[in-house]
Coordinates of C-alpha atoms in Angstrom, one line a residue:
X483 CA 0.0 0.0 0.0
X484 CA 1.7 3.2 -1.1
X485 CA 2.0 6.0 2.0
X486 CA 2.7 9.2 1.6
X487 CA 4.6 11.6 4.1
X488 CA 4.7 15.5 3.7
X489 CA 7.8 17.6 5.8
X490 CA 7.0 21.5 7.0
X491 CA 10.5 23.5 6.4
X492 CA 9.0 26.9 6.7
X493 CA 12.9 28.0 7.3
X494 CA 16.0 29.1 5.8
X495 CA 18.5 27.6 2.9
X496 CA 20.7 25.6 5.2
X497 CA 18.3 24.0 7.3
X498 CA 16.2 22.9 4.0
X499 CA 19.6 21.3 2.8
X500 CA 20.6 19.7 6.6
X501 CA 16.5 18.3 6.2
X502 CA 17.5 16.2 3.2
X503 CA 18.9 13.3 5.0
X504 CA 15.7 12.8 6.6
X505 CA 13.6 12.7 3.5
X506 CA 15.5 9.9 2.5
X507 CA 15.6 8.3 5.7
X508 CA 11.7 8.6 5.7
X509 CA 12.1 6.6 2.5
X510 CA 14.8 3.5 3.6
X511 CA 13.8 3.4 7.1
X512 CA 10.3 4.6 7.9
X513 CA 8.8 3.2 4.4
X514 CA 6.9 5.8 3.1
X515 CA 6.4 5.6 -1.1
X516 CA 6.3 9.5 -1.5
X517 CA 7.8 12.5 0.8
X518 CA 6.9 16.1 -0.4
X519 CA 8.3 19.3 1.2
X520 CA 6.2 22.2 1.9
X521 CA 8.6 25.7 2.0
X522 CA 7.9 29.3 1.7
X523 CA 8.1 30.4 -1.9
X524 CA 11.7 32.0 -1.9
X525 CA 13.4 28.9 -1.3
X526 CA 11.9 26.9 -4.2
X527 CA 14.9 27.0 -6.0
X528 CA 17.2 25.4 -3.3
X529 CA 14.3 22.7 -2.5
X530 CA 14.2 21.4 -5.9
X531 CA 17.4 20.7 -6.1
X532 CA 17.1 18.5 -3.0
X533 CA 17.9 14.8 -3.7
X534 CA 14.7 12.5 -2.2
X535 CA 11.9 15.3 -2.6
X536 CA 8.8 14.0 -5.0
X537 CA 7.1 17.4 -4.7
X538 CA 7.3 20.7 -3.7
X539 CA 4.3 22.5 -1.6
X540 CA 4.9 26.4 -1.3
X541 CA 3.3 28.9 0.7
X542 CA 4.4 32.4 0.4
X543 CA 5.2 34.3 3.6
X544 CA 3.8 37.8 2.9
X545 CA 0.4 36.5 2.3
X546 CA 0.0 33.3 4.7
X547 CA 2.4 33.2 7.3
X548 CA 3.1 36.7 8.5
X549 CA -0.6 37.9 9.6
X550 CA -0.6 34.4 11.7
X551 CA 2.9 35.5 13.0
X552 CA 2.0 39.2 14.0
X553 CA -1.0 40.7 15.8
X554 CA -2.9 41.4 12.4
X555 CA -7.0 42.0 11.3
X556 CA -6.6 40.1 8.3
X557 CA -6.5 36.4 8.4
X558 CA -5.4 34.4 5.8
X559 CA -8.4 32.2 5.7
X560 CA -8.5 32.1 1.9
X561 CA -4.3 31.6 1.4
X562 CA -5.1 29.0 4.3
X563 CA -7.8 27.0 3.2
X564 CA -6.2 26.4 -0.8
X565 CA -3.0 24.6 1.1
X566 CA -5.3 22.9 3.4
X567 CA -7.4 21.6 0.6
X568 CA -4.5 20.8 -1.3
X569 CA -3.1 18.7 1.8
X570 CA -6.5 17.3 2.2
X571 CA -6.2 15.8 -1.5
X572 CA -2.9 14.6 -0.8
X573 CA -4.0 12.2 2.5
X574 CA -0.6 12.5 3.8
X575 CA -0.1 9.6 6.6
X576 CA 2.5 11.8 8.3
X577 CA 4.2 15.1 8.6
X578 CA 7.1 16.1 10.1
X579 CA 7.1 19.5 11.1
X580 CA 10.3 21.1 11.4
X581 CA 9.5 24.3 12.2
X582 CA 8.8 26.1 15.5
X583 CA 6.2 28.3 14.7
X584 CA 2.5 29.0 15.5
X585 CA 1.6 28.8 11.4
X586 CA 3.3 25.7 10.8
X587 CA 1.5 24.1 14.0
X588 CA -1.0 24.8 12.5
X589 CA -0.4 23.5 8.8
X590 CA 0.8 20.0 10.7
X591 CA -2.3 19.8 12.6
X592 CA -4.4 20.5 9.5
X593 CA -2.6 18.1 7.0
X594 CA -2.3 15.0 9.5
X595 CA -3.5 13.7 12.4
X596 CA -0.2 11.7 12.7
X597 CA 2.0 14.9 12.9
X598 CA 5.2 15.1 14.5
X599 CA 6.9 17.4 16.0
X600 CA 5.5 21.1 17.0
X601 CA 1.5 20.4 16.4
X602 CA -1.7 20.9 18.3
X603 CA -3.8 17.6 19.9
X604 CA -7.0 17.1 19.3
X605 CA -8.5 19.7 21.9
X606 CA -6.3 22.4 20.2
X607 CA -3.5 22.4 22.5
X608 CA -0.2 22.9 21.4
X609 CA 2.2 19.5 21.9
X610 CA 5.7 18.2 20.6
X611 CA 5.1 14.5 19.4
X612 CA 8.8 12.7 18.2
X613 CA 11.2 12.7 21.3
X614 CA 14.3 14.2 19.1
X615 CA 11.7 16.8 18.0
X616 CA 10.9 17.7 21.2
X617 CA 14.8 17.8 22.2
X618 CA 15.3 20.3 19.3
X619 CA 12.7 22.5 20.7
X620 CA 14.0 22.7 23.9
X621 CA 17.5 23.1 23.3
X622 CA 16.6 26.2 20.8
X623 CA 15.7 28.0 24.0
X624 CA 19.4 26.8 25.2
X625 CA 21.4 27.4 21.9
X626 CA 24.9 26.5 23.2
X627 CA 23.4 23.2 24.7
X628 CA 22.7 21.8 21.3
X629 CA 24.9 18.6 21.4
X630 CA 23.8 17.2 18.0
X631 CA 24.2 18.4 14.4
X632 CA 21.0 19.3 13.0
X633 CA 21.1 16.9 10.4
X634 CA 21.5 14.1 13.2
X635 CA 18.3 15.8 15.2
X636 CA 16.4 15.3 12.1
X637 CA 17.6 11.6 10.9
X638 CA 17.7 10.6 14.8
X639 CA 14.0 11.5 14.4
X640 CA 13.3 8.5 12.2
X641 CA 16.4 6.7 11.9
X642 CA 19.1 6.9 15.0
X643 CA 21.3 4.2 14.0
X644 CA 21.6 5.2 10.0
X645 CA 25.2 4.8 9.1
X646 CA 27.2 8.2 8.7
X647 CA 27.6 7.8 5.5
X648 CA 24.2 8.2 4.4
X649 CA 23.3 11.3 6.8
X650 CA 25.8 13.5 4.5
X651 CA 23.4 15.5 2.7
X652 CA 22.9 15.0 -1.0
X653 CA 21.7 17.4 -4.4
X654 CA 19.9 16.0 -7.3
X655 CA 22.9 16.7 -9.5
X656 CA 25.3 13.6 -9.3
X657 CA 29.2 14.3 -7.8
X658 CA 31.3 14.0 -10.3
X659 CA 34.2 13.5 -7.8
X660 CA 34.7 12.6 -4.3
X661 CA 36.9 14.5 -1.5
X662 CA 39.7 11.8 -1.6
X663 CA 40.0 12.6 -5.6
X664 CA 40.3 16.4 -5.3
X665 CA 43.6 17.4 -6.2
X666 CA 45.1 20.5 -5.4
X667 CA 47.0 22.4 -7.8
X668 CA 49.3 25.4 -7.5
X669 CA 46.7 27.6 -8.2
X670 CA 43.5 26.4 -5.9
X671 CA 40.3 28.2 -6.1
X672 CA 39.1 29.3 -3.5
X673 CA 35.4 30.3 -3.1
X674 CA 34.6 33.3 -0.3
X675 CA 31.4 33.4 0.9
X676 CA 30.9 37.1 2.3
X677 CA 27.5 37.5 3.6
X678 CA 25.4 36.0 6.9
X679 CA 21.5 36.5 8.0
X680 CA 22.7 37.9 11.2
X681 CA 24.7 40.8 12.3
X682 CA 27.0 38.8 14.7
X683 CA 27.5 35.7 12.4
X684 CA 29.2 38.0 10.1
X685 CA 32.8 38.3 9.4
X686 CA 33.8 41.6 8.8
X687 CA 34.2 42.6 5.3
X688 CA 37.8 44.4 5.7
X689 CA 39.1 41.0 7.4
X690 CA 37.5 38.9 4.3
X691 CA 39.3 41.9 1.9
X692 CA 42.3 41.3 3.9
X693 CA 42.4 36.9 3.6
X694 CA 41.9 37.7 -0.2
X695 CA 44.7 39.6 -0.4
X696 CA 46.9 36.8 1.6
X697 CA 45.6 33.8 -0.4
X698 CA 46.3 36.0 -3.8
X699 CA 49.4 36.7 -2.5
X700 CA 49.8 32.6 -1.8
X701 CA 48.7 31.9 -5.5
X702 CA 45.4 31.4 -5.1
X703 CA 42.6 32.2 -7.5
X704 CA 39.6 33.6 -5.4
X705 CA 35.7 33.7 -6.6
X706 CA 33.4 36.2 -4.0
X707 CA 30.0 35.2 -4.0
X708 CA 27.4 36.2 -1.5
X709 CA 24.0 38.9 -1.6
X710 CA 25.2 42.4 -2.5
X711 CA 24.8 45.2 -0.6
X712 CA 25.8 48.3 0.4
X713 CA 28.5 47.2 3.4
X714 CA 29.8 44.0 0.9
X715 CA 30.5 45.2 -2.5
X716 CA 34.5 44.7 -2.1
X717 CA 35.4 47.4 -5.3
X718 CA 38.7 47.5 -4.5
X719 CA 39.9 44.0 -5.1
X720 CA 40.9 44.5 -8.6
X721 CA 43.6 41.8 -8.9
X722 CA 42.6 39.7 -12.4
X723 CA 42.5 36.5 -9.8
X724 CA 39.4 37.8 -8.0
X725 CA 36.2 37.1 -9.4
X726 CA 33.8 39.4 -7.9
X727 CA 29.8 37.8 -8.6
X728 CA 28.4 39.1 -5.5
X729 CA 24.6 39.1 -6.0
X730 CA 25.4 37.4 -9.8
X731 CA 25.2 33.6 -8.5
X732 CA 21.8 31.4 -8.6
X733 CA 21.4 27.9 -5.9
X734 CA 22.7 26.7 -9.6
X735 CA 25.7 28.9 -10.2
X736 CA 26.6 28.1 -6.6
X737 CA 26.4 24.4 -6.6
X738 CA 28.9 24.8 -10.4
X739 CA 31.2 26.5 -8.5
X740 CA 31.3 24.5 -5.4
X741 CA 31.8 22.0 -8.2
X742 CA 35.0 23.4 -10.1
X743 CA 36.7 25.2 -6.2
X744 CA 39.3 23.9 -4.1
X745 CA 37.8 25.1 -1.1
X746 CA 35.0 27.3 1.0
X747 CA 35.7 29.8 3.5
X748 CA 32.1 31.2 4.9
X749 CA 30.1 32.3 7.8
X750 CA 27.9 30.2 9.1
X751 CA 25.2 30.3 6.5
X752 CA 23.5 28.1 3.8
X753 CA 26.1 28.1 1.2
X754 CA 28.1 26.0 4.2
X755 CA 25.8 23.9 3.5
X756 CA 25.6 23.6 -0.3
X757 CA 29.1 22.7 -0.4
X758 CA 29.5 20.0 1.7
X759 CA 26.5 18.6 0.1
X760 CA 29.4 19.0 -2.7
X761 CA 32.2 17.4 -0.4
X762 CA 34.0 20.5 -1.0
X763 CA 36.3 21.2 2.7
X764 CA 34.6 24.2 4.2
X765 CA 36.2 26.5 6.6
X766 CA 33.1 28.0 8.5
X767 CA 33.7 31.0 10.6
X768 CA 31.0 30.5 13.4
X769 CA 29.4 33.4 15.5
X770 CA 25.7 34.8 16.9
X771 CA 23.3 32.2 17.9
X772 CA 23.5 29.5 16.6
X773 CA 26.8 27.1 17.4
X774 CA 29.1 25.0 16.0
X775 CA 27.8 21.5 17.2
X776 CA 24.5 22.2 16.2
X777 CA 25.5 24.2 12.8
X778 CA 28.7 22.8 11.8
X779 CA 28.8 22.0 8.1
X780 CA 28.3 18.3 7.7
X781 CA 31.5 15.7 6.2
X782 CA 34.9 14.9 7.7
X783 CA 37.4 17.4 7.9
X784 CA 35.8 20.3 7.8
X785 CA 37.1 22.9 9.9
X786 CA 35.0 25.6 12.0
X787 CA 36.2 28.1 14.2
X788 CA 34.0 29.3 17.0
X789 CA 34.6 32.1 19.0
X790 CA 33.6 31.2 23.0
X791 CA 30.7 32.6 24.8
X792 CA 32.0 33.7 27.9
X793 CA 30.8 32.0 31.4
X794 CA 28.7 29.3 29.2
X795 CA 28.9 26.9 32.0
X796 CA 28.2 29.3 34.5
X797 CA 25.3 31.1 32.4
X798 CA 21.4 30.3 32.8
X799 CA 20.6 30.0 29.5
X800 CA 18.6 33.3 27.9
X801 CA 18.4 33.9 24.1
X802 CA 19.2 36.9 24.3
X803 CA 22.7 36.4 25.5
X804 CA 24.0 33.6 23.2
X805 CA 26.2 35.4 20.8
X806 CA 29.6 35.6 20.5
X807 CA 30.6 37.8 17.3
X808 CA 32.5 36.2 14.2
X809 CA 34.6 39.3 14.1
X810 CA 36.4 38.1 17.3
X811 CA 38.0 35.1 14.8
X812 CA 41.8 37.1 13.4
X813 CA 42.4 36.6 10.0
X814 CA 45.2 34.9 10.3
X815 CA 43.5 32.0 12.0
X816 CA 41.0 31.5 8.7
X817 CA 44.0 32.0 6.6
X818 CA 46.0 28.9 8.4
X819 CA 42.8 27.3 8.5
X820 CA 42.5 27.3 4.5
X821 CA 46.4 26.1 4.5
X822 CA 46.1 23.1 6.3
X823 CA 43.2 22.0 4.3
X824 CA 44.6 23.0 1.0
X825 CA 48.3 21.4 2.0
X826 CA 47.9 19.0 3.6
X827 CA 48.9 19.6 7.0
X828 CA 49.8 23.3 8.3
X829 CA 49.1 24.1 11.5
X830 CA 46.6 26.6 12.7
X831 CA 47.3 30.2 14.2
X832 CA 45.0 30.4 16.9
X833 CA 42.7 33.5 17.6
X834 CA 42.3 34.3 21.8
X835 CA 39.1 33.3 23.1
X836 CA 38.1 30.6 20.0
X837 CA 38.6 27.2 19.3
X838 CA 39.2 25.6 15.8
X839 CA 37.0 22.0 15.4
X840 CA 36.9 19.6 12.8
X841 CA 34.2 17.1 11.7
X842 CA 34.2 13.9 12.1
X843 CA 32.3 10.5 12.3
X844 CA 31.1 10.2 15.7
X845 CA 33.2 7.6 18.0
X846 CA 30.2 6.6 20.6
X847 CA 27.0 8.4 19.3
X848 CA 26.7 8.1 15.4
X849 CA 27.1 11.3 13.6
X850 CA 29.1 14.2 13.1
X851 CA 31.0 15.2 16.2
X852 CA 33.5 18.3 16.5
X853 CA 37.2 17.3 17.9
X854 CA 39.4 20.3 18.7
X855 CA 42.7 20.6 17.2
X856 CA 43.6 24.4 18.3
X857 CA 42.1 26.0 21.6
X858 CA 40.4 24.7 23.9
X859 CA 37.1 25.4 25.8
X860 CA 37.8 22.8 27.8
X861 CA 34.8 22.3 30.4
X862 CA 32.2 23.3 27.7
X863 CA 33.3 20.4 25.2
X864 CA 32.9 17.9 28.3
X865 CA 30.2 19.1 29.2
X866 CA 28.5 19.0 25.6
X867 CA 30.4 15.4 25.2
X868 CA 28.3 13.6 28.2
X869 CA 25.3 15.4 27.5
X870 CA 26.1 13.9 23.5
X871 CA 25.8 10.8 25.2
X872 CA 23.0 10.9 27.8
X873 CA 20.3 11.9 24.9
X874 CA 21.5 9.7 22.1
X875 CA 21.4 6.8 24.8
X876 CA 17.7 8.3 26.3
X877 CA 15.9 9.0 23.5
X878 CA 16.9 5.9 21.9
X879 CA 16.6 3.3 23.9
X880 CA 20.3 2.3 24.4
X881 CA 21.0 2.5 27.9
X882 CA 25.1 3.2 28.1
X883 CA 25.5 -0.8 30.0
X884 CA 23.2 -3.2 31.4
X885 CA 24.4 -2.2 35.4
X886 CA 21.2 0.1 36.4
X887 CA 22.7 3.4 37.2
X888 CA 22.6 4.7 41.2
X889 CA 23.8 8.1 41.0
X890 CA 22.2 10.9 42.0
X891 CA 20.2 12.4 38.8
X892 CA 19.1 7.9 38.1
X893 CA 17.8 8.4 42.0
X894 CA 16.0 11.4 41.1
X895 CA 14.8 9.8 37.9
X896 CA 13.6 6.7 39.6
X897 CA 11.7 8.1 42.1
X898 CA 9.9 10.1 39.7
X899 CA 8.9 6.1 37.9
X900 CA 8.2 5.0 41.7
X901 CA 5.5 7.4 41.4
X902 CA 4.1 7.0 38.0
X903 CA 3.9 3.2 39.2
X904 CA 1.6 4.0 42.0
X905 CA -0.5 5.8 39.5
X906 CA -1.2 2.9 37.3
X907 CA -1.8 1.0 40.0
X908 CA -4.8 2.8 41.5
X909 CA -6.0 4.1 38.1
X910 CA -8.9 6.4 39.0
X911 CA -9.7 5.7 42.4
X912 CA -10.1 9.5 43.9
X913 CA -8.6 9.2 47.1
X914 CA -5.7 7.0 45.8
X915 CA -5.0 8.7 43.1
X916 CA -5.0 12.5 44.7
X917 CA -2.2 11.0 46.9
X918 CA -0.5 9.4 44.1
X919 CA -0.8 12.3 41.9
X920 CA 1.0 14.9 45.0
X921 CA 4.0 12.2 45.1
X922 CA 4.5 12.4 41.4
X923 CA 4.8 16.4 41.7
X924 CA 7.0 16.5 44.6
X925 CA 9.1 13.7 42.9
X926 CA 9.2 15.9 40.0
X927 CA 9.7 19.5 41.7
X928 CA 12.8 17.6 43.5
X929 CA 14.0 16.5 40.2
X930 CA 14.0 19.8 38.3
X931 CA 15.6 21.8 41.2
X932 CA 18.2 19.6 40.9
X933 CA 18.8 19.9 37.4
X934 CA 18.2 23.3 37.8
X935 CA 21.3 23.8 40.3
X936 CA 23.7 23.1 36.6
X937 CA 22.9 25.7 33.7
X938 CA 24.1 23.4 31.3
X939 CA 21.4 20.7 32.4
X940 CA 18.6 23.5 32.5
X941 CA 17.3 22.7 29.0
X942 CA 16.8 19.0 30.5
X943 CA 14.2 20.7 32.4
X944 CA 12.4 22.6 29.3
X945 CA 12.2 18.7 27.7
X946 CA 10.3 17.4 30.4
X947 CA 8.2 20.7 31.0
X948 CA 7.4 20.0 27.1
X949 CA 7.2 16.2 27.6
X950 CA 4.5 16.4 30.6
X951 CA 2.4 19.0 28.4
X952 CA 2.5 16.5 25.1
X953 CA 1.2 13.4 26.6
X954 CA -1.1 11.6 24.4
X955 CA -2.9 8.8 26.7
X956 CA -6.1 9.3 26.6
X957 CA -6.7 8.4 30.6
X958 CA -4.6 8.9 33.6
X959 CA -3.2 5.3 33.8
X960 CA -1.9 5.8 30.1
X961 CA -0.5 9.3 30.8
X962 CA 1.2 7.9 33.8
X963 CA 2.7 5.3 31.6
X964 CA 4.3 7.7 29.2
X965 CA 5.7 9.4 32.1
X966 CA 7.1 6.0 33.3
X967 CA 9.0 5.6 30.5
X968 CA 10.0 8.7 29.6
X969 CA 11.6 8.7 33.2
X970 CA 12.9 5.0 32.9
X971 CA 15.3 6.1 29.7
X972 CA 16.4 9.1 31.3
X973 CA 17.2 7.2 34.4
X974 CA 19.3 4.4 32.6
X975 CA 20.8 7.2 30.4
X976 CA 21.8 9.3 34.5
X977 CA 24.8 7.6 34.5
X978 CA 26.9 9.7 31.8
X979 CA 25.7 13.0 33.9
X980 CA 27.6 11.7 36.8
X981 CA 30.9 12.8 36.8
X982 CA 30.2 16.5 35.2
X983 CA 31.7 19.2 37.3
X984 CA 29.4 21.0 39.7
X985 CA 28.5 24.8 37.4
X986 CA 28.2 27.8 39.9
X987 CA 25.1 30.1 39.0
X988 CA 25.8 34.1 37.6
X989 CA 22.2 34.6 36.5
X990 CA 18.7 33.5 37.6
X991 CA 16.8 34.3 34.6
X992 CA 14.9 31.3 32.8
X993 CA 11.6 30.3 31.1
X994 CA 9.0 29.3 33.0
X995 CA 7.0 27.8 30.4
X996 CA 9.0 26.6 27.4
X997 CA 5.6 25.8 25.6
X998 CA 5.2 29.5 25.7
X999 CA 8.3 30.2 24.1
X1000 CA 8.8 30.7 19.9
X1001 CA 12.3 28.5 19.2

């Protein structure tokens, strides 16, 4: 029997292209026959180049999804109901919504009743169904927690133990050469990426004038591409080895010239993305919200350099503090960078206050995973190395050894099952159940002050604040059963959060209600 599936990326270029793994997983693993992709209009042209998608569904932002996203008097009942009909025709079996806003909770709801990810139940109240779903909203209100790659959120989602070879995300136009054949000549092309969607991911335009001037000076042959404006139009690199086609490149031009280079050097931003999709090496200069683990272009050996976030450790999470600028990352840090992957072996210059990563297969969780190889931000990487494991080994259902943990987040954990137990057991007896129900809270309010002592573990929290609001039992026994296993993983799972170093407190702000909160 043929199924279909239908994935919501109302979201920018490189999250489409990180989403691609995904589709295809939905294919090998989960079985489905056909997988479309619903996108805002403007990114058409990047999803159709997109390896496993059978068709495109667009929506156009201006028309549909802004009124819904802004106090407005004009609904888009009309815009609205021609998607919906056209979902309705498709009978999609599932969606996968991958996007945390109120519209596409919306579209998810409409299109399917078996929607994952953000979606409203059938009283109209806004859940998270899909575990790593749910762990990709709550980190987004914890940025620099994000342990995983997106694409490994995204394939975890459907297929946790697919190989890392097939998570590297593919374009309908065949390869025409793999990494290990690239050969380097004495005159590599280098492709600079100028631009970024936000002001602190940028890398300043005089220190990007200033590497072209080096790797011309080196031999190189450099192409600028990016969106023109006013602060990026780089006039005065008039060497006849600079070709300057800033605002002159389509997805298409892009994915040619990934094609022909010898290497990237970007921001973090979606071309990152097209060329690794390309398996050309990348050097990604990271900065403002988003964070290397989580945004690191996907392949091995890629290098990204990430400024550090001051007191990370120490720091109650708060989006609004969760930048570090790009311009903090010297010039002649990228500069080495690009050396050591164009010859095979330089060493790195380091910039003060950044480490430089690169990609690699994951040794314990599959996956990418970043290994430093210049700089250090020592506690933070072990930190985001334990939590790596606790999640892949919770949310999977691989408990890290058959021993049952005793330490003293599995205690807390266990209690918290103790109580869903008693629960079950008296079902809806009143009197029984009231007393029940006050041991699960306190079990519960115990566990999250804990957690709640360590800033790192305080997205931990905003999982199971969204995990408690998203049960789908339709009585309290079966509610009480999700709970029991949802606390039962995390227990077995304790023992990797163990040996982390106590984190002192600087700040007490935090979300109360992380359901509340647009990721």
């Amino acid at each position: 029997m043929s199924s279909r599936a239908l994935v919501i990326g109302i979201t920018r270029l490189g999250d489409l292209i990180q989403s691609e793994p995904l589709i295809r997983a939905l294919r090998s693993h989960a079985g489905f026959n056909s997988v479309d992709l619903l996108i805002e209009r403007s990114f058409v042209e990047i999803a159709s180049e997109l390896s496993s998608v059978d068709d495109i569904v667009c929506i156009d932002f201006e028309d549909t999804l802004r009124p819904l996203s802004v106090r407005s008097d004009r609904l888009p009942l009309e815009a609205f109901a021609r998607i919906v009909k056209r979902m309705d025709t498709a009978q999609y079996d599932r969606v996968f919504n991958l996007t945390h806003s109120r519209p596409s909770m919306v579209l998810a709801a409409l299109a399917s009743r078996g929607s994952e990810g953000v979606t409203l139940d059938e009283s109209g109240y806004q859940v998270v169904r899909n575990s790593w779903l749910r762990y990709f909203f709550a980190t987004n209100l914890a940025r620099p927690w994000c342990a995983f790659n997106l694409v490994d959120i995204y394939v975890n989602a459907v297929a946790p133990r697919m190989p890392f070879i097939d998570r590297i995300p593919r374009l309908r136009k065949p390869l025409d050469r793999e990494i290990d054949s690239r050969s380097y000549t004495n005159t590599p092309h280098v492709l600079l990426h100028l631009t970024a969607s936000q002001s602190d991911k940028q890398w300043p335009q005089p220190m990007f004038d200033a590497l072209t001037s080096m790797l011309i000076d080196r031999g190189a042959e450099v192409t600028l591409v990016g969106n023109a404006s006013k602060d990026n139009d780089h006039r005065g690199l008039t060497n006849r080895r600079v070709n300057n086609l800033i605002g002159k490149t389509s997805i298409r031009d892009l994915i040619e010239l990934c094609d022909s280079a010898d290497l990237m050097v970007t921001a973090d931003s979606g071309p990152a993305h097209v060329a690794a999709c390309r398996r050309l090496p990348v050097v990604a200069i990271e900065g403002g919200s988003a964070h290397a683990f989580e945004t690191a272009p996907y392949g091995i050996a890629n290098l990204v350099i990430e400024p550090h976030l001051e007191n990370v450790v120490h720091r109650i999470p708060d989006k609004r503090s969760t930048s570090a600028p790009a311009s903090r990352v010297s010039v002649l840090t990228v500069l080495s960078a690009a050396e050591r992957l164009l010859c095979q072996g330089e060493s790195i210059v380091g910039s003060e206050g950044c480490t430089v990563y690169e990609t690699a297969s994951g040794t314990y969780v599959p996956g990418v995973e970043l290994r430093p190889i210049n700089g250090s931000h020592f506690e933070y990487e072990k930190w985001q190395s334990d939590l790596r494991k606790f999640w892949y080994n919770a949310l999977t259902g691989d408990p890290d050894g058959k021993t049952p943990p005793s330490g003293r987040f599995s205690k807390l954990f266990d209690r918290a099952v103790d109580a869903c137990k008693q629960i079950e057991k008296v079902g809806s007896d009143s009197p029984l159940l009231t007393a029940a129900s006050r041991n699960l809270t306190k079990a519960e309010q115990e566990l999250d002050g804990e957690l709640l002592k360590h800033p790192p573990l305080h997205h931990v929290v905003a999982y199971l604040k969204i995990a408690r609001s998203s049960l789908s039992g339709t009585n309290v026994s079966g509610q009480a059963q999700e709970l029991r296993h949802l606390y039962q993983s995390l227990s077995m799972a304790g023992k990797c959060l163990e040996e982390l170093p106590e984190a002192r407190t600087i700040n007490v702000t935090r979300h109360n209600n992380p359901m509340e909160a647009t990721a």
